[in-house]
Coordinates of C-alpha atoms in Angstrom, one line a residue:
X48 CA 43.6 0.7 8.7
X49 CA 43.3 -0.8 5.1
X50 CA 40.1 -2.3 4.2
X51 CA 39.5 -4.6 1.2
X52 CA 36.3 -5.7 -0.1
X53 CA 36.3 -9.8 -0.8
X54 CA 34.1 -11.7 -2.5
X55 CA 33.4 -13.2 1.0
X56 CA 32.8 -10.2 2.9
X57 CA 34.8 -7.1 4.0
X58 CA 38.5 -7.0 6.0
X59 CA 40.4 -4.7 7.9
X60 CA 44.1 -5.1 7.9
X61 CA 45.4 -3.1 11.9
X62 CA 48.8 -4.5 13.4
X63 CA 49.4 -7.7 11.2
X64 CA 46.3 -8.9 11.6
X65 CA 42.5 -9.5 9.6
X66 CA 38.9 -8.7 10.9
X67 CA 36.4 -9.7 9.0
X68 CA 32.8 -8.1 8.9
X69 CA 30.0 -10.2 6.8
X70 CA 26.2 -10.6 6.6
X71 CA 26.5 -11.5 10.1
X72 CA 27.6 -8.1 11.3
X73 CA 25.0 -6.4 9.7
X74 CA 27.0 -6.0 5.8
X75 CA 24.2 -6.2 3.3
X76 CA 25.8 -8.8 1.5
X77 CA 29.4 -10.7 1.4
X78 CA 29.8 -10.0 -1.8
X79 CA 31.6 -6.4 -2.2
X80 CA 32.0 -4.9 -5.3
X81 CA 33.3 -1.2 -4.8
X82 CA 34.6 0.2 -1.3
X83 CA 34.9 4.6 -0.3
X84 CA 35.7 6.5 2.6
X85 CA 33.8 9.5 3.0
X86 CA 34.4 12.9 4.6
X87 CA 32.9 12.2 7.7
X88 CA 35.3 8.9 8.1
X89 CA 32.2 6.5 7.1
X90 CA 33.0 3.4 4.5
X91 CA 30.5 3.2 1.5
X92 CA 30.4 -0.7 0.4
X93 CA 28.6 -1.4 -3.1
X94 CA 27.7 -4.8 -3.3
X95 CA 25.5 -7.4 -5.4
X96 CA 22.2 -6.4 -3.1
X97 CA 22.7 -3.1 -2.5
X98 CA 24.7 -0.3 -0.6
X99 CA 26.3 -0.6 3.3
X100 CA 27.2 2.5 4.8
X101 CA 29.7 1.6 8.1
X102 CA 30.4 4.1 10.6
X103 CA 33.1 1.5 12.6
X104 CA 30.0 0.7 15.0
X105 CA 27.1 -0.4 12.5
X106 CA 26.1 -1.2 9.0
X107 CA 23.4 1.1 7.5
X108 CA 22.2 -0.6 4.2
X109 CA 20.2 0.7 1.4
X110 CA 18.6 -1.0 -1.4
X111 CA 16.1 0.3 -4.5
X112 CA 13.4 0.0 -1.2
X113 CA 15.2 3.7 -0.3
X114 CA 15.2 4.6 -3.6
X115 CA 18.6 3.4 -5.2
X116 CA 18.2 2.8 -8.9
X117 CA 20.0 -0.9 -8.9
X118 CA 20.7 -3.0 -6.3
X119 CA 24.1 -4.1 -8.0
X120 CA 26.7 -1.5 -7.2
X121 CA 29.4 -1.2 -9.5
X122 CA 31.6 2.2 -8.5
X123 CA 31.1 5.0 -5.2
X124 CA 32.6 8.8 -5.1
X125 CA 31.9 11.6 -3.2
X126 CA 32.0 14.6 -4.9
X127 CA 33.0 18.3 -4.1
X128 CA 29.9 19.2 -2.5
X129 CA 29.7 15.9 -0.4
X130 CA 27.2 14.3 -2.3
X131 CA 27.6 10.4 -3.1
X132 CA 27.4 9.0 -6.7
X133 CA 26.5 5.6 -7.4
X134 CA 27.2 3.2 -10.6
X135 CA 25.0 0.6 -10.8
X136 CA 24.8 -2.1 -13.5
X137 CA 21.4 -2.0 -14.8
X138 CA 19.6 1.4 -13.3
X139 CA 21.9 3.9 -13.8
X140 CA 23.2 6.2 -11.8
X141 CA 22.3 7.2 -8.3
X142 CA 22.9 10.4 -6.6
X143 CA 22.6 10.9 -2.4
X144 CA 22.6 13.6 -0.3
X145 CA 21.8 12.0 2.9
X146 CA 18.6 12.2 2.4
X147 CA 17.3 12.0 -0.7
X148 CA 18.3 9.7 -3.4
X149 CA 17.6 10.9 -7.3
X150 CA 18.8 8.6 -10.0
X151 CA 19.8 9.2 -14.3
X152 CA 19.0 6.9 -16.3
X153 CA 19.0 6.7 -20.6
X154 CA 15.8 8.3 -20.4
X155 CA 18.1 11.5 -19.3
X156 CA 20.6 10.7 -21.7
X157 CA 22.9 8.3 -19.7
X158 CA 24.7 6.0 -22.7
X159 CA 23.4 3.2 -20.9
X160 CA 21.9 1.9 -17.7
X161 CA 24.7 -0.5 -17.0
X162 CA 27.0 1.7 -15.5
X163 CA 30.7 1.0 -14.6
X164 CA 33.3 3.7 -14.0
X165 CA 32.6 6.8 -12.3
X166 CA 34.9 10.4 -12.0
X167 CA 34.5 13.6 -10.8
X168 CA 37.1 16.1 -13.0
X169 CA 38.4 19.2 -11.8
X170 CA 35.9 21.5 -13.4
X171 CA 33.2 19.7 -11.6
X172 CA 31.7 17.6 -14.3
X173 CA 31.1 14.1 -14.2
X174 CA 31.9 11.4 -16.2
X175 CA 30.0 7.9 -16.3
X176 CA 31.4 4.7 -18.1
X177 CA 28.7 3.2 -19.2
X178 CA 28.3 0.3 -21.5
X179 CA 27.4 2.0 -24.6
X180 CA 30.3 4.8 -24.4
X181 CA 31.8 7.5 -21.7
X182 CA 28.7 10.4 -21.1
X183 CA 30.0 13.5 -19.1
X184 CA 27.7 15.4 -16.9
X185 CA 27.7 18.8 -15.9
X186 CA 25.5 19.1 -12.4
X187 CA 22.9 22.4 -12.7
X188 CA 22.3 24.5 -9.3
X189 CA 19.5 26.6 -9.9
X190 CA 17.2 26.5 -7.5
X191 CA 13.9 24.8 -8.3
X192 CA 10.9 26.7 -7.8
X193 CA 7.9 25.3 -5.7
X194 CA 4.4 26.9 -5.7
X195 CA 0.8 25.4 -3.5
X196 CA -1.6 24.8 -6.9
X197 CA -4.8 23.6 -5.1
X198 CA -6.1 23.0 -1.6
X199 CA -9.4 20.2 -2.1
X200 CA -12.1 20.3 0.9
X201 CA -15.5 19.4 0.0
X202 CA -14.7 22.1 -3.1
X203 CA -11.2 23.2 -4.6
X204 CA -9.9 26.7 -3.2
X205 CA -7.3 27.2 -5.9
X206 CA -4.0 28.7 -4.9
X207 CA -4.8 30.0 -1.0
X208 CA -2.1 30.4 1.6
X209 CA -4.3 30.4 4.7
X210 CA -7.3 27.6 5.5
X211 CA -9.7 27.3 8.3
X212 CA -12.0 24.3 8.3
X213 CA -13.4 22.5 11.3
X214 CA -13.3 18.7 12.4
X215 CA -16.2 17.8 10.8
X216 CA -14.2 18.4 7.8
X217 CA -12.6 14.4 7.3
X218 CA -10.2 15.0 5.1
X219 CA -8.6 17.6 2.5
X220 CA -5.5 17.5 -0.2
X221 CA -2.8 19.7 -0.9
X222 CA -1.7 20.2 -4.6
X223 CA 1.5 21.5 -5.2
X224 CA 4.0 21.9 -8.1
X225 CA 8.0 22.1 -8.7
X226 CA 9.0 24.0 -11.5
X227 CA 12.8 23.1 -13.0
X228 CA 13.6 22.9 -16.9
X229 CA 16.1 20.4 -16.1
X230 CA 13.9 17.7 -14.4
X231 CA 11.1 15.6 -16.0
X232 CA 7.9 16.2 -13.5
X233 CA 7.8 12.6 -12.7
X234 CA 11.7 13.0 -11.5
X235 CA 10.9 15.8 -9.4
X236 CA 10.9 15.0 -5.7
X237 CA 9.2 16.9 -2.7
X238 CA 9.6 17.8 1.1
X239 CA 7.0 18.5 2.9
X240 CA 5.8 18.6 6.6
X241 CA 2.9 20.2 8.8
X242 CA 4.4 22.2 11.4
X243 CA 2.5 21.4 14.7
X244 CA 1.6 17.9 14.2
X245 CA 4.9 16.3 12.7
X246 CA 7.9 18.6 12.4
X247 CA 10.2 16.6 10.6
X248 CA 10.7 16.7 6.6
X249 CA 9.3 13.6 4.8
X250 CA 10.5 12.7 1.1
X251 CA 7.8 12.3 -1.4
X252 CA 7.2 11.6 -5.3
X253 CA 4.0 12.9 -5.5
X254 CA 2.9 16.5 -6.1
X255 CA -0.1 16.1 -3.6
X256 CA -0.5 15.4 0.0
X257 CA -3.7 14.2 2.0
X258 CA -4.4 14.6 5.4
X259 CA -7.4 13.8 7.6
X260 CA -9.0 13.8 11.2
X261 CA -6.2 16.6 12.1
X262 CA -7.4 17.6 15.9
X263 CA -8.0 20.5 16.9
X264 CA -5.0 23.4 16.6
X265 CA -3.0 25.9 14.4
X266 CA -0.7 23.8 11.5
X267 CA 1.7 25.1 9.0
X268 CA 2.1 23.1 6.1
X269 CA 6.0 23.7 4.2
X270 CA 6.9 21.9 0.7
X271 CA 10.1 22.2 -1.0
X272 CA 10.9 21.1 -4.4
X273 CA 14.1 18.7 -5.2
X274 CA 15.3 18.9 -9.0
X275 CA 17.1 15.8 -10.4
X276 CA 20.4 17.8 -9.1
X277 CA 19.7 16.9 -5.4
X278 CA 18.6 21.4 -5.2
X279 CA 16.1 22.4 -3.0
X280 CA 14.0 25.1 -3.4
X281 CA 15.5 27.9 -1.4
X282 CA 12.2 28.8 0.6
X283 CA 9.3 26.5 1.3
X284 CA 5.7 27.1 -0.2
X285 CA 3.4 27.2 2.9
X286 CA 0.2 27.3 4.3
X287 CA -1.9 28.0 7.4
X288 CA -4.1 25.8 8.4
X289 CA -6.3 26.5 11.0
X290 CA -8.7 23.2 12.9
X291 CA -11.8 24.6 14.3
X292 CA -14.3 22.5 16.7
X293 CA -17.5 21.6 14.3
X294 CA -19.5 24.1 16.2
X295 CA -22.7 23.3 14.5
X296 CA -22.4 20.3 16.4
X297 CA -21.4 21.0 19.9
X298 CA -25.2 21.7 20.5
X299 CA -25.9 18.4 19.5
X300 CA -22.9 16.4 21.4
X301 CA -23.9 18.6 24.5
X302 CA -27.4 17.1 24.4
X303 CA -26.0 13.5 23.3
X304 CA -23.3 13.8 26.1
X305 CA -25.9 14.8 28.9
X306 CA -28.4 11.6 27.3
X307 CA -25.4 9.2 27.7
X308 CA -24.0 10.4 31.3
X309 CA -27.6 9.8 32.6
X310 CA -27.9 6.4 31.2
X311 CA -24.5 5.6 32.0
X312 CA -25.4 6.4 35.6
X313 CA -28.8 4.6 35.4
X314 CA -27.0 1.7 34.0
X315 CA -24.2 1.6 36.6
X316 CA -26.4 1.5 39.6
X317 CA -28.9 -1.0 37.7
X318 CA -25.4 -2.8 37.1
X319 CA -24.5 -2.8 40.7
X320 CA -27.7 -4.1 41.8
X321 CA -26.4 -7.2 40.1
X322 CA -24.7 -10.6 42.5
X323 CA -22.3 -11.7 40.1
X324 CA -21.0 -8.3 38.1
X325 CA -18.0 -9.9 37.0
X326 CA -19.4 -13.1 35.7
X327 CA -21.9 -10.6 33.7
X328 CA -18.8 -8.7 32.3
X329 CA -17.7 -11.9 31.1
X330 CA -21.2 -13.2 29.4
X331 CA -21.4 -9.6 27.7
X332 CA -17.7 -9.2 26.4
X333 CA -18.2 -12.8 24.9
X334 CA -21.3 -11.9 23.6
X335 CA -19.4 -8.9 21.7
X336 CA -16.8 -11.0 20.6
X337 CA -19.2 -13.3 18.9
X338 CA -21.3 -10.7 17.1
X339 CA -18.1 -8.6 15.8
X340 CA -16.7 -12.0 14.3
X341 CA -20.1 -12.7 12.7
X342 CA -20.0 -9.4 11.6
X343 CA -16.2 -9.8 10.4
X344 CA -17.6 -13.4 8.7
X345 CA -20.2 -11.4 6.8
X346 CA -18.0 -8.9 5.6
X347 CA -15.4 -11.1 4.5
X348 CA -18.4 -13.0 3.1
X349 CA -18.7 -9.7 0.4
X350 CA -15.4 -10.7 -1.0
X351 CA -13.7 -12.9 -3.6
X352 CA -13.7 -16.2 -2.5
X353 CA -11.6 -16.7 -5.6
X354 CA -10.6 -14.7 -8.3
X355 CA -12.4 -16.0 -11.8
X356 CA -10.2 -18.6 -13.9
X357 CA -9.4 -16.6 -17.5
X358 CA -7.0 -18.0 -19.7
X359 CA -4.0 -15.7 -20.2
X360 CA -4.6 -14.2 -16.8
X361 CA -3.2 -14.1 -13.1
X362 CA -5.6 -12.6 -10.4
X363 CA -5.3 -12.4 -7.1
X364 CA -6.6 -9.8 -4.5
X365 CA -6.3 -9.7 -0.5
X366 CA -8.0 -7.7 2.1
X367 CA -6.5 -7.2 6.0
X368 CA -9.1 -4.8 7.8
X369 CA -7.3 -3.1 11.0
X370 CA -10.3 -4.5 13.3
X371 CA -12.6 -7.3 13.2
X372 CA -14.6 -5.6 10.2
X373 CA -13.2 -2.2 8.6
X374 CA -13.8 -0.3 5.4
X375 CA -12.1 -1.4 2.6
X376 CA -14.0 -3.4 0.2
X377 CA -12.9 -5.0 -3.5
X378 CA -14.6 -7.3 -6.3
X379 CA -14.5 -8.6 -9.8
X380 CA -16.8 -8.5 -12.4
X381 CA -16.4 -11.2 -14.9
X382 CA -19.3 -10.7 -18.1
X383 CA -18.2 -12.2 -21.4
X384 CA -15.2 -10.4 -23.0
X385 CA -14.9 -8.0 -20.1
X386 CA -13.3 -8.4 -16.8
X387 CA -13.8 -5.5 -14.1
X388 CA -12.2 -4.8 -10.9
X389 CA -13.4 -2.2 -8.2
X390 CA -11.6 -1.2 -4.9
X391 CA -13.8 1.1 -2.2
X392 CA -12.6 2.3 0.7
X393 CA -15.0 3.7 3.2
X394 CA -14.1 6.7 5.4
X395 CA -13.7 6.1 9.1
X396 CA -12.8 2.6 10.4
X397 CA -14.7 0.3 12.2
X398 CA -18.2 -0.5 12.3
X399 CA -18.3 3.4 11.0
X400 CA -17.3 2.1 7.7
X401 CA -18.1 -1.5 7.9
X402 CA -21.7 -0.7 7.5
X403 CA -21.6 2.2 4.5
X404 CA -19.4 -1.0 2.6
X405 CA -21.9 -3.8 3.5
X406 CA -24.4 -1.2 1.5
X407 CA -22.4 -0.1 -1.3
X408 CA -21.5 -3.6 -2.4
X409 CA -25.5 -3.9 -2.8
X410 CA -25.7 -0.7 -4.8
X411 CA -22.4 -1.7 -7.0
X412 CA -24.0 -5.4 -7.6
X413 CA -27.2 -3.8 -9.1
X414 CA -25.6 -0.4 -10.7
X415 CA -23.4 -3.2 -12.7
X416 CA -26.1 -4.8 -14.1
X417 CA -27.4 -2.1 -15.7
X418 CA -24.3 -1.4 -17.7
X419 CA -23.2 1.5 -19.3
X420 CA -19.4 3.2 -19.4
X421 CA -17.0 3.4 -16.6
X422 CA -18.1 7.5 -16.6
X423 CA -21.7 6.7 -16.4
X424 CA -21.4 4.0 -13.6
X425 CA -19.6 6.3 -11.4
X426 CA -21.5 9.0 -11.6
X427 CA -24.8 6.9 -11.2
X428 CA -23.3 5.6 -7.9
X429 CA -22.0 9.4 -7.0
X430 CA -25.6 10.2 -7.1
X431 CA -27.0 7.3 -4.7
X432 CA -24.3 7.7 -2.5
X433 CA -25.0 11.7 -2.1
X434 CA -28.5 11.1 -0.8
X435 CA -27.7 8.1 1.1
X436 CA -24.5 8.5 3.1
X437 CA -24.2 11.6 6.3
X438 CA -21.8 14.8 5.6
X439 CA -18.9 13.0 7.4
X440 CA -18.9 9.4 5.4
X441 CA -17.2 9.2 1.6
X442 CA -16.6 5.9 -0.8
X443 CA -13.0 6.5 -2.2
X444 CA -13.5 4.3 -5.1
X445 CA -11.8 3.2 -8.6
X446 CA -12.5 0.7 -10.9
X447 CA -10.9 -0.7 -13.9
X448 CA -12.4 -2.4 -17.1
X449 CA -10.6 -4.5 -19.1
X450 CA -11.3 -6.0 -22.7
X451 CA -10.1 -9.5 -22.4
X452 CA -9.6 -9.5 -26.3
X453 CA -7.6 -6.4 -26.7
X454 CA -6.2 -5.9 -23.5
X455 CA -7.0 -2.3 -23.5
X456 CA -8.0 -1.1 -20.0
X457 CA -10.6 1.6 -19.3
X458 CA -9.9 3.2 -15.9
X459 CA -11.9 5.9 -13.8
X460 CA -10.6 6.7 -10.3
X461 CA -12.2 8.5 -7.1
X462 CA -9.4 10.0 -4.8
X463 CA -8.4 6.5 -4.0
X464 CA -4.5 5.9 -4.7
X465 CA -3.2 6.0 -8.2
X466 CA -3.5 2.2 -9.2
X467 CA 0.4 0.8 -10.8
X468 CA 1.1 -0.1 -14.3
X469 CA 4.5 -2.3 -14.9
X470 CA 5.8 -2.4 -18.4
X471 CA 7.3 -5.6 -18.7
X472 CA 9.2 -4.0 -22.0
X473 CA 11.0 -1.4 -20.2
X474 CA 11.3 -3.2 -16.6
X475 CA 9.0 0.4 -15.7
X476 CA 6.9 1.2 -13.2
X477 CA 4.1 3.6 -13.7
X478 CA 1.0 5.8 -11.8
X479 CA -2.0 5.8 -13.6
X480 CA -3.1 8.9 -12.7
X481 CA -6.4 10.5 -12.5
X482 CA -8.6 12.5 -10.2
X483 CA -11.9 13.3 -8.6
X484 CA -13.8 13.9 -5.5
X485 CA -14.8 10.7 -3.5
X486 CA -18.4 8.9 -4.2
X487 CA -20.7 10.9 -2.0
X488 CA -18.8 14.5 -1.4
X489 CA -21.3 16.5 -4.3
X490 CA -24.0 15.3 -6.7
X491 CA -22.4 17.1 -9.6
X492 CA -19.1 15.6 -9.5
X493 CA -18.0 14.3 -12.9
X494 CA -15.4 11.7 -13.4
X495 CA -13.7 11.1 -16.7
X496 CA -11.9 7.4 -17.5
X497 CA -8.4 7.5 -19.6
X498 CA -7.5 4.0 -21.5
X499 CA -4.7 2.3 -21.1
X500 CA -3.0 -0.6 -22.9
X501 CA -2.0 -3.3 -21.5
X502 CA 0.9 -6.2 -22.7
X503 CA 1.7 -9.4 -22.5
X504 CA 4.1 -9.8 -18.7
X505 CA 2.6 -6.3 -18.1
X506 CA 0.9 -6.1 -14.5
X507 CA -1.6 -3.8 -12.8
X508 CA -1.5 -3.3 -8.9
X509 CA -4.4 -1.8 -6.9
X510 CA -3.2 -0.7 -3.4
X511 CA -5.8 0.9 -0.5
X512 CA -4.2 3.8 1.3
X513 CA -3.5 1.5 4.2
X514 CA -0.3 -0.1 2.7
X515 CA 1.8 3.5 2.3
X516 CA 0.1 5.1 5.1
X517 CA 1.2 1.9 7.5
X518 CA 3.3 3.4 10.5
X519 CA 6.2 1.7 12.5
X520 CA 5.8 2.8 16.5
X521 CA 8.0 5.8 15.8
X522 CA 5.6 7.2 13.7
X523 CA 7.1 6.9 10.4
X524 CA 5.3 5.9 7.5
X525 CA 6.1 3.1 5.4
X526 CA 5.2 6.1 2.3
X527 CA 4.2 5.8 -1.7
X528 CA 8.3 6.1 -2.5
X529 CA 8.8 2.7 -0.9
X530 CA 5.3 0.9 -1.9
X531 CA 6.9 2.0 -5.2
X532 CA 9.8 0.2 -4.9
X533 CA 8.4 -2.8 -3.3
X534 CA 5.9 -3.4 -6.4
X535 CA 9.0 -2.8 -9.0
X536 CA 11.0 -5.3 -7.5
X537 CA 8.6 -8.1 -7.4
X538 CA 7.2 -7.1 -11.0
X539 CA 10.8 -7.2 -12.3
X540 CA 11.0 -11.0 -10.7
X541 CA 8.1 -12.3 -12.7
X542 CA 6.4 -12.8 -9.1
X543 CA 2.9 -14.3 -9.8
X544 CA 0.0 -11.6 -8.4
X545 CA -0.3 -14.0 -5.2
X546 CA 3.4 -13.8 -4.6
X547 CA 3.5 -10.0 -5.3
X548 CA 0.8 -9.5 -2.6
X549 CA 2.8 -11.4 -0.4
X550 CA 5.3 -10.1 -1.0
X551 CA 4.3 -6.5 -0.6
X552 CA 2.4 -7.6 2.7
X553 CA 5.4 -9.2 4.0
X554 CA 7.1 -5.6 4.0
X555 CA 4.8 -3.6 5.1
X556 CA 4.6 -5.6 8.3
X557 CA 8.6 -5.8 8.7
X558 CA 8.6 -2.1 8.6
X559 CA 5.6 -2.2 11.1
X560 CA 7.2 -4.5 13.3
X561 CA 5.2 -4.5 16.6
X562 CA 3.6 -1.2 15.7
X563 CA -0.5 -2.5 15.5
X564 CA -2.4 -2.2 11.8
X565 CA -4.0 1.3 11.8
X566 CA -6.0 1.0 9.1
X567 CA -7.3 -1.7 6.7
X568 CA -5.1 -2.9 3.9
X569 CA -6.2 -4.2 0.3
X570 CA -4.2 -5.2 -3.0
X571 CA -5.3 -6.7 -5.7
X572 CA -3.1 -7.1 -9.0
X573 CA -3.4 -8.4 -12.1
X574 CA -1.0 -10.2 -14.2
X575 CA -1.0 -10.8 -18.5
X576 CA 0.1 -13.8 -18.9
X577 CA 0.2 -13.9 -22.6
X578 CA -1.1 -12.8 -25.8
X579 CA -4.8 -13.6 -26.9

C-alpha cells in the first residue's frame, strides 16, 4: 500500500486504485501534514487539529485535551525504544509512550516552540529543527525516584506505609513526591492506583491524591513517578489502607435501625388500611417533587443572579448541582476598590450538604462585613463552623480578593481544588497552589494567603471538584490533566468567562455522555480586560 497525506484528507494507492479516508471516517482533520508507520503496522497522521492514529479499522485521535503540547503537527518518528516524537509548530515537542504524553518546550531549552524537522541519529540523540536553530537532545534513563510524603486524615501522619481509619472517616489525601534532577517538579507526572477498588494506572500532574467514602475493605495504594524522559520509577511507593466499620456508631445505627423497622411496619399496615394506596403514592411523590424544587429555587436563590458590572472586567460563574439541591455554593463580594470571590463546597450531596450551604452563606454574609484579611476571615469562619457542623460534614472553601486598582490578587484556599491562573504573556497556564484543612475539620487550623498579580488578558478559573472528578459509565474520570487542557485552550482563544464556562461544561458532559452527574459542578472565572 502507499499512503499520502492531502490537503483534502488521507489516500491509499492498492491495485491502481485511490481510497480516501477524511473527517468522515473518523481522521481528525482533512488536512494532513506529516504521515509514519509504526512498529506495530499503525499510521500516525499529524494534522492542523491534532494527531490520528489508524490501525486499518479506526481512527484514534489526540489533541492538547490528552496532553499534546500543539494541536498543529508538523513532523512524527518513532524512535529506538518505540516511543513517538512529535513536532509541533507552536508547543514544542511532544513525546508518547502509549500512555503518557510529556512535552519540551524553550523553558527546557528547545530553540523554539515552533518546531519543524525531527531525527533520531544513530547514537540515540535527537535533533529538533526548530525556528530559532537546530537543538540536539540526548534522552536520560535513570530512573526517577518516588517516595509517599504525607497521608492527611483529620491530622497529617507524615511519611506512613500502613493506614487504618474507619468510614466515619470522609475523606483523606495522599501526598507524594518524584525526585529527578532532569525534570522541573511541575513537569513531573504520576501513576497511581488503589489496588482493590480500581486496578488500573491513571495519569496524573499532581503530587497528591484524594479519596473519600471508600467502603469497607483492605486497599493498596501504588504511585510511580514519570520524569520528562517518559522513565518510570522502577518500583511503586505504596500504602496499606485498611476501611474499618465506624464502630462507635454501630450501637447507635442498631438502635436507629430497630426505631425505623418498627415504624416502617407501623406505617405499612396504617398504609394498607388505606382505599386508594396508589392514588396516595401519587399525592405524596408530588408533594416531594414540589418541596425539593422549592428547596432547589431557594438554593439557587443564594447565588449570583448576575455577576457585578466593573469596568475592565469579565465575570461570569455557573453552578449545576447533581440533584435537585446539592452542596456547592459560590458568591461575589463587590465593596469599593475590592472585588471578592468565594467557592464552598459542602461534604456529602444532597439535602446532606444543601442544608450546611443554606447556613454558611448566612455566616459568610455577616463574617464579610466585619472585614479584616483573607487569613483572619478564614480562620473566623474555621471557628464557627467547628462548633456548628457534626464530625462527618466539612466546607472546602477558597476565596480570592482582588484590588480593582492594582490588580494584585490575595488568595487563601481550604482543600478545595487549586484555582487557574492564565498568563496571557506566555499563552501559560498555572495552579495556584496552596493548602489547608477544610472549614470545620479543627479549631486551630491556620491558613495563610499568597498574592498574586494579575495582567491585563490574564484570567482566573475557579473549578469545584465535580468537573475533574466527572465519570463517563465506564468509570473513567474526566481528571485535572484534561480540565487543564480544556481551560488552556479556551484561555488561548480569548473566550469571554461565559464562553469559557461553556465551553468547559460542554466537555465535561461529552466525556460523560449518558453517564448521570455524580456530583455538583461549579466554575466561575474571571477575565482582565484591560489596564486601569
Amino acid at each position: 500500500d502507499l499512503w499520502i497525506g492531502t490537503g483534502n484528507g488521507l489516500s491509499r494507492f492498492r491495485d491502481n486504485k485511490f481510497t480516501t479516508y477524511t473527517t468522515k471516517n473518523g481522521l481528525i482533520h482533512n488536512r494532513v501534514l506529516s504521515l509514519m508507520e509504526d512498529s506495530h503496522g499503525d499510521l500516525w497522521l499529524g494534522t492542523i487539529e491534532g494527531v490520528s492514529r489508524y490501525n486499518g479499522r479506526s481512527f484514534t485521535n489526540f489533541t492538547i485535551h490528552d496532553g499534546l503540547a500543539y494541536n498543529m503537527v508538523l513532523r512524527i518518528i518513532e524512535d529506538r525504544h518505540g516511543h513517538l516524537w512529535f513536532a509541533t509548530w507552536g508547543g514544542g515537542v511532544s513525546h508518547y509512550d502509549g500512555a503518557v504524553f510529556q512535552n519540551l518546550s524553550n523553558r527546557d531549552g528547545l530553540g523554539s516552540n515552533m518546531v519543524a524537522g525531527l531525527l533520531e541519529d544513530r547514537h540515540g540523540n535527537l535533533w529538533f529543527g526548530t525556528e530559532n536553530g537546530l537543538t540536539k537532545f540526548r534522552p536520560n534513563y535513570t530512573i526517577p525516584g518516588i517516595q509517599i510524603t504525607d497521608v492527611l486524615t483529620l491530622q497529617p501522619h507524615g511519611a506512613i506505609k500502613s493506614l487504618e481509619i474507619s468510614t466515619s472517616q470522609s475523606f483523606f489525601t495522599i501526598h507524594f513526591e518524584g525526585k529527578s534532577y532532569k525534570t522541573r517538579p511541575e513537569q513531573m507526572k504520576f501513576a497511581y492506583r488503589l489496588k482493590g477498588l480500581q486496578d488500573s494506572w491513571q495519569i496524573t500532574g499532581r503530587s497528591w491524591v484524594r479519596y473519600q467514602e471508600l467502603p469497607r475493605g483492605d486497599y493498596t495504594f501504588e504511585v510511580k513517578a514519570i520524569d520528562r524522559d517518559l522513565v518510570y520509577s522502577d518500583q511503586p511507593a505504596t500504602l496499606k489502607l485498611k476501611i474499618t466499620p465506624p464502630y462507635r456508631q454501630m450501637a447507635l445505627w442498631g438502635g436507629l435501625s430497630f426505631s425505623l423497622i418498627i415504624t416502617c411496619i407501623v406505617s405499612y399496615y396504617a398504609i394498607q388500611k388505606r382505599r386508594d394506596l396508589h392514588r396516595l403514592q401519587q399525592a405524596l411523590m408530588r408533594e416531594m417533587e414540589e418541596e425539593l424544587q422549592t428547596a432547589h429555587d431557594m438554593q439557587m436563590g443564594l447565588l449570583p443572579a448576575n455577576s457585578p458590572p466593573i469596568s475592565g472586567l469579565d465575570l461570569a460563574g455557573r453552578c449545576e448541582p447533581a440533584n435537585h439541591v446539592g452542596g456547592d455554593y459560590y458568591q461575589y463580594f463587590h465593596h469599593d476598590n475590592r472585588l471578592s470571590l468565594t467557592l464552598a463546597d459542602v461534604t456529602g450531596h444532597a439535602m446532606e450538604a444543601a442544608i450546611p450551604v443554606v447556613m454558611f452563606s448566612g455566616i459568610l454574609e455577616s463574617q464579610m462585613e466585619l472585614g479584616g484579611s483573607l487569613k483572619a476571615l478564614l480562620e473566623r469562619l474555621n471557628r464557627i463552623l467547628h462548633r456548628l457542623l457534626t464530625e462527618r460534614i466539612f466546607v472546602c472553601f477558597s476565596m480570592a480578593e482582588l484590588n480593582l486598582d492594582t490588580h494584585v490578587l490575595h488568595f487563601s484556599n481550604g482543600a478545595c481544588p487549586y484555582p487557574y491562573h492564565y498568563k496571557a504573556k506566555t499563552r501559560s497556564l498555572h495552579e495556584i497552589q496552596i493548602d489547608a484543612y477544610p472549614l470545620g475539620v479543627s479549631s486551630e487550623t491556620e491558613y495563610e494567603e499568597i498574592d498574586v498579580q494579575l495582567a491585563p488578558g490574564d484570567y482566573l478559573i475557579f473549578c469545584s471538584d465535580g468537573i475533574a472528578e466527572a465519570e463517563n459509565k465506564n468509570g473513567d474520570q474526566f481528571g485535572y490533566e484534561k480540565t487543564q487542557t480544556v481551560i488552556q485552550q479556551s484561555c488561548r482563544q480569548a473566550h469571554s468567562s461565559e464562553d469559557t464556562i461553556n465551553h468547559i461544561f460542554l466537555e465535561v458532559n461529552l466525556f460523560r455522555d449518558t453517564a448521570p452527574q455524580d456530583d455538583d459542578m461549579t466554575c466561575m472565572v474571571l477575565r482582565i480586560e484591560n489596564s486601569k
